[in-house]
Amino acid sequence: EVLIYDTSASALRKMTRTNFVSGIGGTNTPYFSAYLSSTQAGLNDNTITKINLNAEYADSDNAFDSTTNYRFTVPSGEGGEYFLTAKFNGSTQADQDNQDTQVYIYKNGSSLARGRGLLTNSSSDVTQVEANASIITTLAAGDYIEMYGKINSSSGDNDNQAIANEFTVMSGYKLIE
């Protein structure tokens, strides 16, 4: 049992642990974490391209579409503040200078947040680039979130790719209010 002083009644009140704890905390749902399960080839140079996140690590409310639209849609009754994050990992030919890599978090078809990237690895075959973005934002039921990426190489070739698995991922969850 827990004792609480009730100032309105100027008295001590007894409360069971179960009743006390039930009013504390909450859950960060809905939540999702989706990733690119196979390399997405053919990203046009210096062009913002939707990344088709086609697999999921987690999806509490089955709200991420990993087969058709590749987006998270806020379920009915789940509007509120959300934390969103995206990591884009791409590659271009090794003989190209990467001038700009960006990741975008889109809300309802418009850019909401973006992050600039950096060169992460270079070998004789490929240059890898990475960009990260995060944001806390208000979402309403029916709003949808998508991930986009862009690689700008010096040669202008269209051999850019989004790299698969944990290297290209978007996640998010509703904050406890």
Coordinates of C-alpha atoms in Angstrom, one line a residue:
E1 CA 0.0 0.0 0.0
V2 CA 1.0 3.6 -0.6
L3 CA 0.1 6.6 1.5
I4 CA -0.8 9.8 -0.4
Y5 CA -1.6 13.2 1.2
D6 CA -4.8 14.6 -0.3
T7 CA -4.4 18.4 0.1
S8 CA -8.0 19.1 -0.8
A9 CA -9.2 16.9 2.1
S10 CA -6.2 17.6 4.4
A11 CA -5.9 13.9 5.0
L12 CA -3.8 10.8 4.2
R13 CA -5.2 8.4 1.8
K14 CA -4.3 4.7 1.3
M15 CA -3.8 3.4 -2.2
T16 CA -2.9 -0.1 -3.3
R17 CA 0.2 -0.5 -5.4
T18 CA -2.0 -1.8 -8.3
N19 CA -4.2 1.3 -8.3
F20 CA -1.2 3.6 -7.9
V21 CA 0.8 2.1 -10.7
S22 CA -2.2 1.9 -13.1
G23 CA -2.2 5.7 -13.4
I24 CA 1.5 6.0 -14.2
G25 CA 3.2 5.5 -17.6
G26 CA 1.6 4.1 -20.7
T27 CA 2.7 2.4 -23.9
N28 CA 4.5 3.9 -26.9
T29 CA 2.0 2.4 -29.4
P30 CA 1.5 2.4 -32.2
Y31 CA 5.1 1.7 -33.2
F32 CA 6.8 0.4 -36.3
S33 CA 10.2 -0.3 -37.8
A34 CA 10.5 -1.1 -41.5
Y35 CA 13.5 -1.8 -43.7
L36 CA 14.6 -2.5 -47.2
S37 CA 14.9 -6.3 -47.6
S38 CA 16.6 -6.2 -51.0
T39 CA 18.7 -3.5 -52.7
Q40 CA 16.6 -0.9 -54.6
A41 CA 18.6 -0.3 -57.8
G42 CA 18.3 2.5 -60.4
L43 CA 18.0 5.6 -58.2
N44 CA 18.3 8.5 -60.7
D45 CA 21.2 10.8 -59.9
N46 CA 20.3 13.9 -57.9
T47 CA 16.6 12.9 -57.8
I48 CA 14.5 12.4 -54.7
T49 CA 13.2 8.9 -54.9
K50 CA 10.8 7.0 -52.7
I51 CA 12.4 4.1 -50.8
N52 CA 10.3 1.0 -50.9
L53 CA 10.7 -0.4 -47.4
N54 CA 9.3 -3.8 -48.0
A55 CA 9.9 -5.7 -44.7
E56 CA 9.3 -5.0 -41.1
Y57 CA 11.2 -5.6 -37.8
A58 CA 8.1 -4.6 -35.8
D59 CA 4.6 -3.2 -36.3
S60 CA 2.4 -3.0 -33.2
D61 CA -0.8 -2.1 -35.0
N62 CA -0.2 -3.5 -38.5
A63 CA -0.2 0.1 -39.7
F64 CA 2.9 -0.1 -42.0
D65 CA 2.2 -1.2 -45.6
S66 CA 5.3 -3.1 -46.8
T67 CA 3.7 -4.5 -50.0
T68 CA 2.0 -1.7 -51.9
N69 CA 2.5 1.9 -50.6
Y70 CA 5.5 1.3 -48.4
R71 CA 4.2 3.7 -45.7
F72 CA 3.0 4.0 -42.1
T73 CA -0.5 5.3 -41.7
V74 CA -1.7 6.5 -38.3
P75 CA -4.5 4.3 -37.1
S76 CA -7.9 5.6 -36.1
G77 CA -7.9 7.1 -32.6
E78 CA -4.0 7.2 -32.5
G79 CA -3.3 10.8 -33.3
G80 CA -0.7 12.6 -31.1
E81 CA 3.0 13.3 -30.9
Y82 CA 5.3 10.9 -32.7
F83 CA 9.0 10.3 -32.8
L84 CA 10.2 9.4 -36.3
T85 CA 13.6 8.4 -37.6
A86 CA 15.0 7.3 -40.9
K87 CA 18.4 6.0 -42.0
F88 CA 19.3 5.9 -45.7
N89 CA 22.3 3.9 -46.9
G90 CA 23.1 4.0 -50.5
S91 CA 25.9 3.3 -53.0
T92 CA 27.3 4.7 -56.2
Q93 CA 30.2 3.8 -58.4
A94 CA 33.6 4.1 -56.8
D95 CA 34.9 6.5 -59.4
Q96 CA 32.2 9.1 -58.5
D97 CA 32.6 11.8 -56.0
N98 CA 29.5 11.8 -53.8
Q99 CA 28.5 15.5 -53.5
D100 CA 25.3 15.2 -51.6
T101 CA 23.3 12.4 -50.0
Q102 CA 20.0 13.1 -48.2
V103 CA 17.2 11.2 -46.5
Y104 CA 13.7 12.6 -46.3
I105 CA 10.8 11.8 -44.0
Y106 CA 7.6 12.7 -45.8
K107 CA 4.2 13.4 -44.3
N108 CA 1.1 13.1 -46.6
G109 CA 3.3 13.5 -49.7
S110 CA 5.4 16.5 -48.5
S111 CA 8.8 16.7 -47.0
L112 CA 8.7 16.9 -43.2
A113 CA 12.3 16.4 -42.2
R114 CA 15.6 15.6 -43.9
G115 CA 19.1 14.8 -43.1
R116 CA 22.4 15.2 -45.0
G117 CA 24.7 12.4 -45.4
L118 CA 28.4 11.4 -45.6
L119 CA 30.7 9.0 -47.2
T120 CA 30.9 5.8 -45.0
N121 CA 33.0 3.5 -47.0
S122 CA 34.9 3.5 -50.3
S123 CA 36.5 0.5 -52.1
S124 CA 37.5 -0.2 -55.7
D125 CA 34.0 -1.2 -56.6
V126 CA 31.6 1.0 -54.7
T127 CA 31.2 4.2 -52.6
Q128 CA 28.8 3.9 -49.7
V129 CA 26.9 6.9 -48.4
E130 CA 24.6 7.4 -45.4
A131 CA 22.2 10.0 -44.2
N132 CA 20.0 10.1 -41.0
A133 CA 17.0 12.2 -40.0
S134 CA 14.8 12.3 -36.9
I135 CA 11.8 14.5 -35.8
I136 CA 9.1 14.8 -33.2
T137 CA 5.9 15.8 -34.9
T138 CA 2.1 15.9 -34.4
L139 CA 0.2 13.3 -36.5
A140 CA -3.5 12.8 -36.9
A141 CA -5.4 9.6 -37.7
G142 CA -5.0 8.9 -41.4
D143 CA -1.7 10.8 -41.8
Y144 CA 0.9 8.8 -43.6
I145 CA 4.7 8.7 -43.4
E146 CA 7.1 7.7 -46.2
M147 CA 10.8 7.6 -46.7
Y148 CA 12.7 9.1 -49.6
G149 CA 16.4 9.3 -50.5
K150 CA 18.7 11.1 -52.8
I151 CA 22.3 10.6 -54.0
N152 CA 24.1 13.2 -56.1
S153 CA 27.3 12.0 -57.7
S154 CA 29.8 14.0 -59.7
S155 CA 29.4 12.0 -62.9
G156 CA 25.6 12.1 -63.0
D157 CA 25.3 8.4 -63.6
N158 CA 22.1 6.6 -62.6
D159 CA 23.8 3.6 -61.0
N160 CA 22.9 4.7 -57.5
Q161 CA 21.2 2.2 -55.2
A162 CA 19.6 2.1 -51.8
I163 CA 21.3 -0.6 -49.8
A164 CA 19.2 -3.4 -48.1
N165 CA 18.6 -4.6 -44.6
E166 CA 19.5 -2.7 -41.4
F167 CA 21.3 -0.2 -43.5
T168 CA 18.1 1.4 -44.8
V169 CA 15.4 1.7 -42.2
M170 CA 12.6 3.9 -40.9
S171 CA 11.0 3.7 -37.5
G172 CA 8.6 5.6 -35.3
Y173 CA 6.4 5.4 -32.3
K174 CA 3.7 7.5 -30.5
L175 CA 5.0 9.3 -27.5
I176 CA 3.3 8.9 -24.1
E177 CA 1.4 12.1 -23.3

